[in-house]
PDB file of C-alpha atoms in Angstrom:
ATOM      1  CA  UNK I   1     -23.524  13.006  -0.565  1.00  0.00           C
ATOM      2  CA  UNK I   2     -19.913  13.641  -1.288  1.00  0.00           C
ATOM      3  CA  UNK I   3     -19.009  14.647  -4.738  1.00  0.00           C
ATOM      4  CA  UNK I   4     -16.698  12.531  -6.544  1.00  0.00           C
ATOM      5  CA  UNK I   5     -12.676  13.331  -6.250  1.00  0.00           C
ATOM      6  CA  UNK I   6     -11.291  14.639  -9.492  1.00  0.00           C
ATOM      7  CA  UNK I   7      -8.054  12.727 -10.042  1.00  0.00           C
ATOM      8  CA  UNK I   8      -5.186  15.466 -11.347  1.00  0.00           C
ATOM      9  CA  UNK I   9      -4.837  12.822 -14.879  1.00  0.00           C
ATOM     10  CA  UNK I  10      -8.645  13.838 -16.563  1.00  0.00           C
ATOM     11  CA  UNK I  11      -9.797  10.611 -18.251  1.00  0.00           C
ATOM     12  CA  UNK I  12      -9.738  12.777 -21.507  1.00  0.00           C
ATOM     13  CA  UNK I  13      -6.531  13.501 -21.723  1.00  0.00           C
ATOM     14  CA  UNK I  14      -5.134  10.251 -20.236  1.00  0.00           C
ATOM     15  CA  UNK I  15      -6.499   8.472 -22.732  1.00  0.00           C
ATOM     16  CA  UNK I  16      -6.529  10.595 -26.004  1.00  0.00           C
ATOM     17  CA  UNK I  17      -3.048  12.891 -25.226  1.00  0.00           C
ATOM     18  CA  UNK I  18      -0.325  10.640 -26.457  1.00  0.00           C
ATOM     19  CA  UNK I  19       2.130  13.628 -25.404  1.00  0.00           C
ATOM     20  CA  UNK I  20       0.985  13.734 -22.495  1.00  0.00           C
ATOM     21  CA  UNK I  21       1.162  10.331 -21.576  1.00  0.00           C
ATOM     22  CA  UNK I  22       5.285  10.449 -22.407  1.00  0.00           C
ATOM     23  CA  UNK I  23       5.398  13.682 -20.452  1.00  0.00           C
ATOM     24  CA  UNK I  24       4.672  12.055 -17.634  1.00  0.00           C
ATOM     25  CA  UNK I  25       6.239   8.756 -17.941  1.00  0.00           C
ATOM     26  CA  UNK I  26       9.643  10.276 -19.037  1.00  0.00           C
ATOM     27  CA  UNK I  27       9.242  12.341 -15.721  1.00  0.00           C
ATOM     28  CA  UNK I  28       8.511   9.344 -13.408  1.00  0.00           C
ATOM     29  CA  UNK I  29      11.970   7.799 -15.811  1.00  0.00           C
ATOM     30  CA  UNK I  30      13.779  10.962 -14.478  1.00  0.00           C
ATOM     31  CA  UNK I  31      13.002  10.420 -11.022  1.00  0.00           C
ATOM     32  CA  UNK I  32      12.873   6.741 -10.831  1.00  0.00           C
ATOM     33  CA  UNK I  33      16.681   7.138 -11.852  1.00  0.00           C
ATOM     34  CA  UNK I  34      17.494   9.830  -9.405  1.00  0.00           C
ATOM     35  CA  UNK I  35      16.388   7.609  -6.652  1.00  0.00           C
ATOM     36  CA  UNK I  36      18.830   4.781  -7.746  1.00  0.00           C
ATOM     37  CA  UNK I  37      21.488   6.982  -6.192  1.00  0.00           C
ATOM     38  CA  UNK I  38      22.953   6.002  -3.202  1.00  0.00           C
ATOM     39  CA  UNK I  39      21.992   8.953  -1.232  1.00  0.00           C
ATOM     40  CA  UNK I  40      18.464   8.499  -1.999  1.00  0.00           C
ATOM     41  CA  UNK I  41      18.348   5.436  -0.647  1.00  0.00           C
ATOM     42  CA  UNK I  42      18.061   4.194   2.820  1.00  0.00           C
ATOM     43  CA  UNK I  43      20.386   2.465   4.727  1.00  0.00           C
ATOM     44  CA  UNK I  44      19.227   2.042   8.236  1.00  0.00           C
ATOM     45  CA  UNK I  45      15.896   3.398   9.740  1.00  0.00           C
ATOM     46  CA  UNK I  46      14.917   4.606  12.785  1.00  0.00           C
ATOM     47  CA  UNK I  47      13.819   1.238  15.558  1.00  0.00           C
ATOM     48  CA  UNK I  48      10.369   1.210  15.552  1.00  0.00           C
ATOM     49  CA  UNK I  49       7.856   1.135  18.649  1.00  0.00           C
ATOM     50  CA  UNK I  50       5.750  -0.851  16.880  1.00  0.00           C
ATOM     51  CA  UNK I  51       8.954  -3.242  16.253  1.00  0.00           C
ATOM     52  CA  UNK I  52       6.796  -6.502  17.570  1.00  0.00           C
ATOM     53  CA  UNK I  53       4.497  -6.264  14.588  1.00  0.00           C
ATOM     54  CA  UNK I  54       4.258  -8.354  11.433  1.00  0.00           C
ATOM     55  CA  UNK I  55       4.225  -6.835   7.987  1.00  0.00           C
ATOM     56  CA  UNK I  56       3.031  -8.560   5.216  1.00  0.00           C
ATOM     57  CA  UNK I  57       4.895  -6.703   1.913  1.00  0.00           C
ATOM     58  CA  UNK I  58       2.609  -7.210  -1.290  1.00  0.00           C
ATOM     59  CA  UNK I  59       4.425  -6.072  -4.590  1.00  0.00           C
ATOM     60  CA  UNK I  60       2.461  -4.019  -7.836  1.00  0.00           C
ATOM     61  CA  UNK I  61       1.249  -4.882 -11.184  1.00  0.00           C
ATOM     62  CA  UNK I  62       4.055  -7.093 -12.900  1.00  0.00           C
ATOM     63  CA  UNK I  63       6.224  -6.791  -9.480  1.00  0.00           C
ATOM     64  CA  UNK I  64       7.352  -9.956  -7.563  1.00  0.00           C
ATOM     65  CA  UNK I  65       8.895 -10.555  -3.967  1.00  0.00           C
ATOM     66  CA  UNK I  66      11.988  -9.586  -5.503  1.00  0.00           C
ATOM     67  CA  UNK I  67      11.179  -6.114  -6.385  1.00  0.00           C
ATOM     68  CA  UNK I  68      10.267  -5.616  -2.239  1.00  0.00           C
ATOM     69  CA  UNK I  69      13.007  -6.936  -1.230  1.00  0.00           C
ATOM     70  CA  UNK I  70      14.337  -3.733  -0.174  1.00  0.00           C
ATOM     71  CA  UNK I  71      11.862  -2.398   1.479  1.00  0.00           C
ATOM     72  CA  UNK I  72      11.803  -6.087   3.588  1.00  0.00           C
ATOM     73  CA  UNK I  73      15.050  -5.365   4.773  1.00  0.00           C
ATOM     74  CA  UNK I  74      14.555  -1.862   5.810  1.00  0.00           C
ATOM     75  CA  UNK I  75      11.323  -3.086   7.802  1.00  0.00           C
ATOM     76  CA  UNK I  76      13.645  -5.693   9.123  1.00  0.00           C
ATOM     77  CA  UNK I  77      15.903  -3.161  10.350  1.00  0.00           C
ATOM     78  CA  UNK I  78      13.821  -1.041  12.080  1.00  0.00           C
ATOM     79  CA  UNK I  79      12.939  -4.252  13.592  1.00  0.00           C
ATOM     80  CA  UNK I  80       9.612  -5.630  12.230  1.00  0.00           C
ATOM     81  CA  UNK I  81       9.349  -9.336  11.279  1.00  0.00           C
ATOM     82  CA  UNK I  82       8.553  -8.748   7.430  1.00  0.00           C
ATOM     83  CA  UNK I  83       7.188 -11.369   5.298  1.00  0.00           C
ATOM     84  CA  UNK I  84       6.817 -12.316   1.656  1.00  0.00           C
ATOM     85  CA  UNK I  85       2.956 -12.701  -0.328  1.00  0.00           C
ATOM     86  CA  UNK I  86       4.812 -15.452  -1.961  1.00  0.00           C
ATOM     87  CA  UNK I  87       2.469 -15.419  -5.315  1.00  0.00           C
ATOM     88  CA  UNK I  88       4.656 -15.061  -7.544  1.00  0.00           C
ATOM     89  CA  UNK I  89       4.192 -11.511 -10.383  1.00  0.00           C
ATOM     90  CA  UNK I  90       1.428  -9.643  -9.555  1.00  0.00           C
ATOM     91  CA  UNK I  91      -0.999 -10.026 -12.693  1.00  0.00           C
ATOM     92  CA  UNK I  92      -4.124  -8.472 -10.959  1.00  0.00           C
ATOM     93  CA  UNK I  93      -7.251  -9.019  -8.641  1.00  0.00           C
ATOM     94  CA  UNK I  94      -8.957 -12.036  -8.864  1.00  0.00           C
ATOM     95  CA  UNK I  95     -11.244 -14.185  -6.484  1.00  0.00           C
ATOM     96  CA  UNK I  96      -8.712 -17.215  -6.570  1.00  0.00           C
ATOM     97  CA  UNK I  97      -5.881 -14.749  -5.831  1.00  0.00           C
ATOM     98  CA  UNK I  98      -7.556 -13.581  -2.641  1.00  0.00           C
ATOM     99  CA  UNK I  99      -7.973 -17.073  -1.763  1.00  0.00           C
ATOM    100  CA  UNK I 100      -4.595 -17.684  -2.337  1.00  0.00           C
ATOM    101  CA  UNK I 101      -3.247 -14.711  -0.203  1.00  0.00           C
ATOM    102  CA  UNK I 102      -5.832 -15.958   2.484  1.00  0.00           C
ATOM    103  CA  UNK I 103      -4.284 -19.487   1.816  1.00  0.00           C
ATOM    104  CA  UNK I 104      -0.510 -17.639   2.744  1.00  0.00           C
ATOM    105  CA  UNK I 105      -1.835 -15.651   5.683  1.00  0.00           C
ATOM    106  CA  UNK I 106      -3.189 -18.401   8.144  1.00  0.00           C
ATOM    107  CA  UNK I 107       0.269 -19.617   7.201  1.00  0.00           C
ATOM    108  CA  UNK I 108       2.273 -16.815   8.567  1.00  0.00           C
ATOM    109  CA  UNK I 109      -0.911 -17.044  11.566  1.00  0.00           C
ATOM    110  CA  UNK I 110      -0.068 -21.073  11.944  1.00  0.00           C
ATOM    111  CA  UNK I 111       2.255 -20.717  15.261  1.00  0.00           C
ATOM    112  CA  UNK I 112       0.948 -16.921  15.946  1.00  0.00           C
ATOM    113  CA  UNK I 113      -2.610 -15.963  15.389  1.00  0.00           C
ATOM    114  CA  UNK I 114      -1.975 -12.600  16.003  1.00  0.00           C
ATOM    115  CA  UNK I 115      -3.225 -10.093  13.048  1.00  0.00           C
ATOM    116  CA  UNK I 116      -0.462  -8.917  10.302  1.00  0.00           C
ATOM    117  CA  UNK I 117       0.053  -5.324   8.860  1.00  0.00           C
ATOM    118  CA  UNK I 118      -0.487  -5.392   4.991  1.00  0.00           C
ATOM    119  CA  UNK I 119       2.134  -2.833   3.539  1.00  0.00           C
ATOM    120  CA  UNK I 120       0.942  -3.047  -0.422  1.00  0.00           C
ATOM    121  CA  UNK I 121       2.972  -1.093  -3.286  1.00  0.00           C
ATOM    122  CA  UNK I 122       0.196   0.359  -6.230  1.00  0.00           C
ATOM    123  CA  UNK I 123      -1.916  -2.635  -7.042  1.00  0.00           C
ATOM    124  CA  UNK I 124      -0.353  -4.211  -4.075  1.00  0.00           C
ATOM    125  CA  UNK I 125      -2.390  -1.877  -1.630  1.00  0.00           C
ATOM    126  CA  UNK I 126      -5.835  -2.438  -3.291  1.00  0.00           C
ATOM    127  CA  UNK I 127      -5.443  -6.226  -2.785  1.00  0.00           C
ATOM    128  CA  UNK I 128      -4.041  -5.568   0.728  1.00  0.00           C
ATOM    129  CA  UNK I 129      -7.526  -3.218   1.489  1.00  0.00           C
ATOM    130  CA  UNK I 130     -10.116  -5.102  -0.173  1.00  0.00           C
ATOM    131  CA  UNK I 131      -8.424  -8.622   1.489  1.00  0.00           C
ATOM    132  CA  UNK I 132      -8.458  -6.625   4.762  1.00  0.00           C
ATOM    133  CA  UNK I 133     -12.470  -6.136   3.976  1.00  0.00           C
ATOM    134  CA  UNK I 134     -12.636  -9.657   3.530  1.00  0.00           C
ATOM    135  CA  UNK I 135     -11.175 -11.141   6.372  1.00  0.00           C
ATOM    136  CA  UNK I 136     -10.834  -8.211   9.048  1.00  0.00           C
ATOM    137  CA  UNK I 137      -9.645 -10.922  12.005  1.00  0.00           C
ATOM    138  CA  UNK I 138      -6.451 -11.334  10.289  1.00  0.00           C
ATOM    139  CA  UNK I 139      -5.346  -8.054   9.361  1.00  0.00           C
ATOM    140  CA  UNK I 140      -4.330  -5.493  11.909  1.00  0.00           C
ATOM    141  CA  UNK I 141      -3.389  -2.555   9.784  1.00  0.00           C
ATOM    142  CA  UNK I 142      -3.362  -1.943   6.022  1.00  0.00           C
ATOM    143  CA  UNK I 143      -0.705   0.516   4.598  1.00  0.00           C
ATOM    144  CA  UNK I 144      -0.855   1.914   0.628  1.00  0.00           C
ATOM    145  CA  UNK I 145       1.788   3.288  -1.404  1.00  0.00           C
ATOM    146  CA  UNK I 146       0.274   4.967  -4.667  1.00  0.00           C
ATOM    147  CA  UNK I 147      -2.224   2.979  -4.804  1.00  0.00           C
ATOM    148  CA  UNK I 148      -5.333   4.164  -6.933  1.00  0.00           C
ATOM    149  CA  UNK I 149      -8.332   3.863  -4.644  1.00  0.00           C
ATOM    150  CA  UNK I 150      -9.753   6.757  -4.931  1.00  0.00           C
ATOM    151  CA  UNK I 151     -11.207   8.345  -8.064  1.00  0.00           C
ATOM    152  CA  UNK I 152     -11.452   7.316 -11.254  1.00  0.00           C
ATOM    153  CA  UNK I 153      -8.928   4.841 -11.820  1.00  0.00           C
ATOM    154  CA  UNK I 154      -9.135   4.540 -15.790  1.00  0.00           C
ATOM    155  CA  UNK I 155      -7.855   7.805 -15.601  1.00  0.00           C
ATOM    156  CA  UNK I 156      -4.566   6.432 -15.028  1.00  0.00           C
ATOM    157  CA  UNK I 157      -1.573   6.084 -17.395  1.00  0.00           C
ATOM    158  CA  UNK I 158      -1.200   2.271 -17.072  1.00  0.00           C
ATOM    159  CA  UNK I 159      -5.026   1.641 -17.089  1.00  0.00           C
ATOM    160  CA  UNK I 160      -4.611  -0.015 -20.792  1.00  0.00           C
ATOM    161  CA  UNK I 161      -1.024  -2.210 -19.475  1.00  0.00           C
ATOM    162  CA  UNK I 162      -3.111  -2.931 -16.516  1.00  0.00           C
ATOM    163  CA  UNK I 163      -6.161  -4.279 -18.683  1.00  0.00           C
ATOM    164  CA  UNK I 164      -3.151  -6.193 -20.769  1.00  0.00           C
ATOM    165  CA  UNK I 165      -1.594  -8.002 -17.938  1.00  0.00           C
ATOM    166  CA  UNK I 166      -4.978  -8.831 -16.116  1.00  0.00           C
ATOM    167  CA  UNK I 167      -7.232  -9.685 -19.200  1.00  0.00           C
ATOM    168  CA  UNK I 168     -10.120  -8.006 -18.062  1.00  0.00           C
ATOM    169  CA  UNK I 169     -10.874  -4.009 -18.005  1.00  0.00           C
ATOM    170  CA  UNK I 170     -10.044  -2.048 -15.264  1.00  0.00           C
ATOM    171  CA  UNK I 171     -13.856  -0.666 -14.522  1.00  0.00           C
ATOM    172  CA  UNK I 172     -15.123  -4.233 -14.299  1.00  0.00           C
ATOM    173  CA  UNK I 173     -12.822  -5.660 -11.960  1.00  0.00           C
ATOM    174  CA  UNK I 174     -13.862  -9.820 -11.473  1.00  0.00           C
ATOM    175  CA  UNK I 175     -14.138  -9.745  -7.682  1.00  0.00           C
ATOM    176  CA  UNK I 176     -17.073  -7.482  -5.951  1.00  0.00           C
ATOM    177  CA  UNK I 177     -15.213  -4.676  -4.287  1.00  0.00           C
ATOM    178  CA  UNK I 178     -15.702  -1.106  -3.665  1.00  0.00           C
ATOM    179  CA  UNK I 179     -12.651   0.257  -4.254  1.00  0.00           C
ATOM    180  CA  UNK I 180     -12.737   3.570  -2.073  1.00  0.00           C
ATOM    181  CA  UNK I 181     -14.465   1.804   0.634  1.00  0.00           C
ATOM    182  CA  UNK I 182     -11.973   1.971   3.824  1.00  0.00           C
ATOM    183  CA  UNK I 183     -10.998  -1.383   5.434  1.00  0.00           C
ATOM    184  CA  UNK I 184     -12.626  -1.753   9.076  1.00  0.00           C
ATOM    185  CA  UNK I 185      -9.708  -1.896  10.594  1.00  0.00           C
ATOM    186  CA  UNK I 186      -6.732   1.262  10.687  1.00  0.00           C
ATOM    187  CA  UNK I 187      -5.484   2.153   7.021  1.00  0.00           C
ATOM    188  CA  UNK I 188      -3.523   4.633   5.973  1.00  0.00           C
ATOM    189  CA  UNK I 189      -2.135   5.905   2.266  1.00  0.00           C
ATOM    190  CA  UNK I 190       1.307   7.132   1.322  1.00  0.00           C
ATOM    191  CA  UNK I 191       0.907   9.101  -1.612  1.00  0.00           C
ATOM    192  CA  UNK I 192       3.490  10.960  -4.072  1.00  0.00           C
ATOM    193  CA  UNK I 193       2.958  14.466  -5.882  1.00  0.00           C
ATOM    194  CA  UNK I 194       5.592  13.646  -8.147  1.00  0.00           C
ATOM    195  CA  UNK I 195       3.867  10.150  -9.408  1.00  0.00           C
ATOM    196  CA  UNK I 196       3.748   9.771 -12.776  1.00  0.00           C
ATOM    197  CA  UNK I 197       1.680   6.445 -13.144  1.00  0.00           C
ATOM    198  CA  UNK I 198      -0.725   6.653 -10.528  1.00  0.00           C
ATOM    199  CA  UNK I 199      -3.164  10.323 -10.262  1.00  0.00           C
ATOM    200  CA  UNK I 200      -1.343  11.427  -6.630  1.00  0.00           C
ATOM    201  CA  UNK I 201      -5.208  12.136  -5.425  1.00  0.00           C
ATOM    202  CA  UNK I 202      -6.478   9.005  -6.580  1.00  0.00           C
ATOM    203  CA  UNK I 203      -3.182   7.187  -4.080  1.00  0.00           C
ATOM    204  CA  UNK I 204      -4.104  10.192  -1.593  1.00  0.00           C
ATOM    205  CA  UNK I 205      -7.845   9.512  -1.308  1.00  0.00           C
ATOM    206  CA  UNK I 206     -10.528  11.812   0.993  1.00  0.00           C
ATOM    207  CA  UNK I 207     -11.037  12.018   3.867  1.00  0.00           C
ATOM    208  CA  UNK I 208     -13.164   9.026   5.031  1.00  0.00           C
ATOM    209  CA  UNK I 209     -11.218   6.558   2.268  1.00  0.00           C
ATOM    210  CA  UNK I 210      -7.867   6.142   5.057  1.00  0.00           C
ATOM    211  CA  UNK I 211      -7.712   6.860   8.461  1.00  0.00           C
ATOM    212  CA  UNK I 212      -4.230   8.988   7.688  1.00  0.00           C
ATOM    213  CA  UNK I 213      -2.494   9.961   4.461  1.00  0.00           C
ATOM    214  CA  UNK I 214       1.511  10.597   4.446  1.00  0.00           C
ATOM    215  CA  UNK I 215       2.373  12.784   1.764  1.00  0.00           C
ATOM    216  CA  UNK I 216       6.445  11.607   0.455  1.00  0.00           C
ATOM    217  CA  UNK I 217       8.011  12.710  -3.038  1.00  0.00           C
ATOM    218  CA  UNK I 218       9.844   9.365  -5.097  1.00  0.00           C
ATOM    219  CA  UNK I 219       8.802   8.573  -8.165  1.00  0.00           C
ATOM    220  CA  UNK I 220       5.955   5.320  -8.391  1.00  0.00           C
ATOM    221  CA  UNK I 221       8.443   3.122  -9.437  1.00  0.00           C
ATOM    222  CA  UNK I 222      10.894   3.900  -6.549  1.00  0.00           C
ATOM    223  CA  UNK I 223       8.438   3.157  -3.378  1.00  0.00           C
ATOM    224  CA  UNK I 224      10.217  -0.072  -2.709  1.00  0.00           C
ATOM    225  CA  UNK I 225      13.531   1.608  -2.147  1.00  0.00           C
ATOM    226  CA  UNK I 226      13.208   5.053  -1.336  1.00  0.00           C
ATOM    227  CA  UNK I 227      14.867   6.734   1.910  1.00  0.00           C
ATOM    228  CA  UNK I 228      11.739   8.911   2.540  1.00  0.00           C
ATOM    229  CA  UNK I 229       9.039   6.132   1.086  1.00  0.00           C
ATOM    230  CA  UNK I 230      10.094   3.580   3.479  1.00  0.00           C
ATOM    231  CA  UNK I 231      10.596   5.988   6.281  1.00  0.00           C
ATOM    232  CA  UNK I 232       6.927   6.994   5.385  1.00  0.00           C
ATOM    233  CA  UNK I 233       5.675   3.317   6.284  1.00  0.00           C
ATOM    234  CA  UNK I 234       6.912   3.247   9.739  1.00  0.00           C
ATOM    235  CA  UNK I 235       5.159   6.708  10.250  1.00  0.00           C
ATOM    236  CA  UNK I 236       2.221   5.270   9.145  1.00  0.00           C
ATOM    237  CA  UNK I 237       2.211   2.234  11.201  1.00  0.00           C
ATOM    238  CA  UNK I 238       3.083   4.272  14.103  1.00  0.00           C
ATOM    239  CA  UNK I 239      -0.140   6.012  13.249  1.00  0.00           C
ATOM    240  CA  UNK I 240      -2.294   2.998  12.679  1.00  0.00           C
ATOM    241  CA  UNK I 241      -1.379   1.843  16.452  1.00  0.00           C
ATOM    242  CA  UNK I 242      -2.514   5.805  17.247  1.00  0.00           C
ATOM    243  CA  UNK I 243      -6.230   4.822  15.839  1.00  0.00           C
ATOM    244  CA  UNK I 244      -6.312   1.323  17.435  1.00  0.00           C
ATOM    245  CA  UNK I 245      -5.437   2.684  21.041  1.00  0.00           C
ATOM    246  CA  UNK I 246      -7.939   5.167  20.228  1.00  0.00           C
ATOM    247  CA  UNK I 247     -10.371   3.059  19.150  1.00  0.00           C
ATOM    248  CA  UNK I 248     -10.369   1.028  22.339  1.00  0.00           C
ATOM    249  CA  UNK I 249     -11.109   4.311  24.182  1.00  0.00           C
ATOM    250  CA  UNK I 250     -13.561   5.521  21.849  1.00  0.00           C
ATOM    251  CA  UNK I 251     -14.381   2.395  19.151  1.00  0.00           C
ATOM    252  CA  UNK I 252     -15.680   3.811  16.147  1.00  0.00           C
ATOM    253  CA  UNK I 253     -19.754   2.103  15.361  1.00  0.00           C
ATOM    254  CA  UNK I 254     -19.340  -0.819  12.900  1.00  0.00           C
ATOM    255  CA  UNK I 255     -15.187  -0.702  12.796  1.00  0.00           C
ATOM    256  CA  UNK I 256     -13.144  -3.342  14.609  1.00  0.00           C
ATOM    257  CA  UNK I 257      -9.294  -2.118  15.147  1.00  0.00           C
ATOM    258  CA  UNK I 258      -6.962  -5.384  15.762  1.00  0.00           C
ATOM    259  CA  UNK I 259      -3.632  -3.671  15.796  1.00  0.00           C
ATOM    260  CA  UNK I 260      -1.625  -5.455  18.558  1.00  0.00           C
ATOM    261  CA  UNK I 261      -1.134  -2.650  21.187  1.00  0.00           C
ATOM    262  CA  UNK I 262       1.523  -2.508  24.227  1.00  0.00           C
ATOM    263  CA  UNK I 263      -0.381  -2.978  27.760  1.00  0.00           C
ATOM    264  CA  UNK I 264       1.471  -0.238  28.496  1.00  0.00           C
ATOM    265  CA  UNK I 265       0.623   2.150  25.935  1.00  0.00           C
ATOM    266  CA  UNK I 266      -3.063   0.880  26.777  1.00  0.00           C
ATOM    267  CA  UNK I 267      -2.901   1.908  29.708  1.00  0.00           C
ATOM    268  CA  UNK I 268      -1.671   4.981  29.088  1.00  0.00           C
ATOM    269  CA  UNK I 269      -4.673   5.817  26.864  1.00  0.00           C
ATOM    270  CA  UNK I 270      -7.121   4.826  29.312  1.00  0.00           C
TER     271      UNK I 270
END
């Protein structure tokens, strides 16, 4: 058995170290600001090969449609059809919220029934993985960006805003879920070492938790924006359709990949 991760934000001293707390929220401040510059943020992204695919962008605790917006338009650029979760703030996980999201998917699947890519921000990417868990068929790839999957996630320095916003505690979450679990179908996590809300190993996760993790270096709050974030997600979809063509060559026992993949990249695999 594999021993637990230790997240780099002990519970100890996330919870009892007041000074450390502000240490590392006035750090994520610094950076968060830094990335408001022009130059560190994108513009126009590399086209895509995987520019056929549908993303689905999910936003983080307290975050709305609004806050994604730029990271919608880059997707859009690179030429992905990007849509909104159109839910409204993100106040946390909860069995009508899933069916809610499952409520806007078949929407989006209406005239196409072709699987999405869920591309979730912090507590964006644990509803995009454990809704990917729930209804595999629909989902084609799942992408993270800090989100705290892995580890001990009390340990974190929003854990009590978290428990605020949601009204219940973070440990006893009200929907059954196994939070390091992977999704059966391609998933991969983008992860910062310079987060300062979310533990970087708890967004980073082991080994068997993501089929790929993409190491970038913005601040939490500045995934939706940030030149090397964004350019991040394309690498990771472009890796996602990597493990779908190679599961149809060699198909992993109990894991179904759905990512739409090019006959002719099929073919090429074979």
């Amino acid at each position: 058995m594999q021993a637990p991760l230790k997240t780099q934000f002990p519970k100890s001293l996330a919870q009892k170290s007041p000074a450390l707390r502000a240490i590392h929220l006035l750090r994520e401040l610094y950076l968060f600001i830094l990335s408001l510059y022009p130059t560190r943020r994108v513009r126009r992204l590399k086209r895509s090969k995987s520019s056929d695919l549908r993303v689905v962008v999910i936003p983080g605790l307290m975050a709305s449609d609004r806050s994604m917006r730029p990271m919608r338009l880059a997707l859009r650029a690179a030429g992905f059809r990007t849509y909104r979760w159109c839910l409204g703030r993100n106040t946390g996980a909860t069995p009508a919220l899933l069916d809610q999201f499952d409520a806007r998917v078949r929407r989006i699947q209406h005239a196409d029934p072709r699987p999405v890519i869920l591309v979730g921000w912090s507590l964006g990417g644990l509803i995009a993985r454990e809704y990917a868990k729930h209804a595999p068929e629909r989902v084609a790839a799942v992408v993270t960006l800090g989100s705290p999957f892995s580890g001990d996630i009390s340990a974190m320095v929003v854990a009590r805003l978290y428990e605020w916003v949601a009204g219940h505690a973070i440990s006893a979450l009200p929907i059954a879920c196994a939070l390091s679990e992977k999704p059966p179908v391609p998933t991969a996590a983008i992860w910062s070492h310079n987060d300062g809300v979310v533990a970087p190993l708890c967004a980073r996760g082991q080994a068997p938790e993501a089929d790929c993790q993409i190491e970038v270096s913005c601040a939490h709050l500045a995934y939706p924006w940030d030149a090397g974030a964004l350019s991040a997600v394309i690498e990771a979809i472009e890796r996602c359709r990597t493990v779908a063509e190679q599961s149809i060559t060699a198909p992993a026992v109990g894991q179904t990949h759905r990512l739409a993949v090019d006959p002719q990249r099929q073919a090429q695999a074979a």
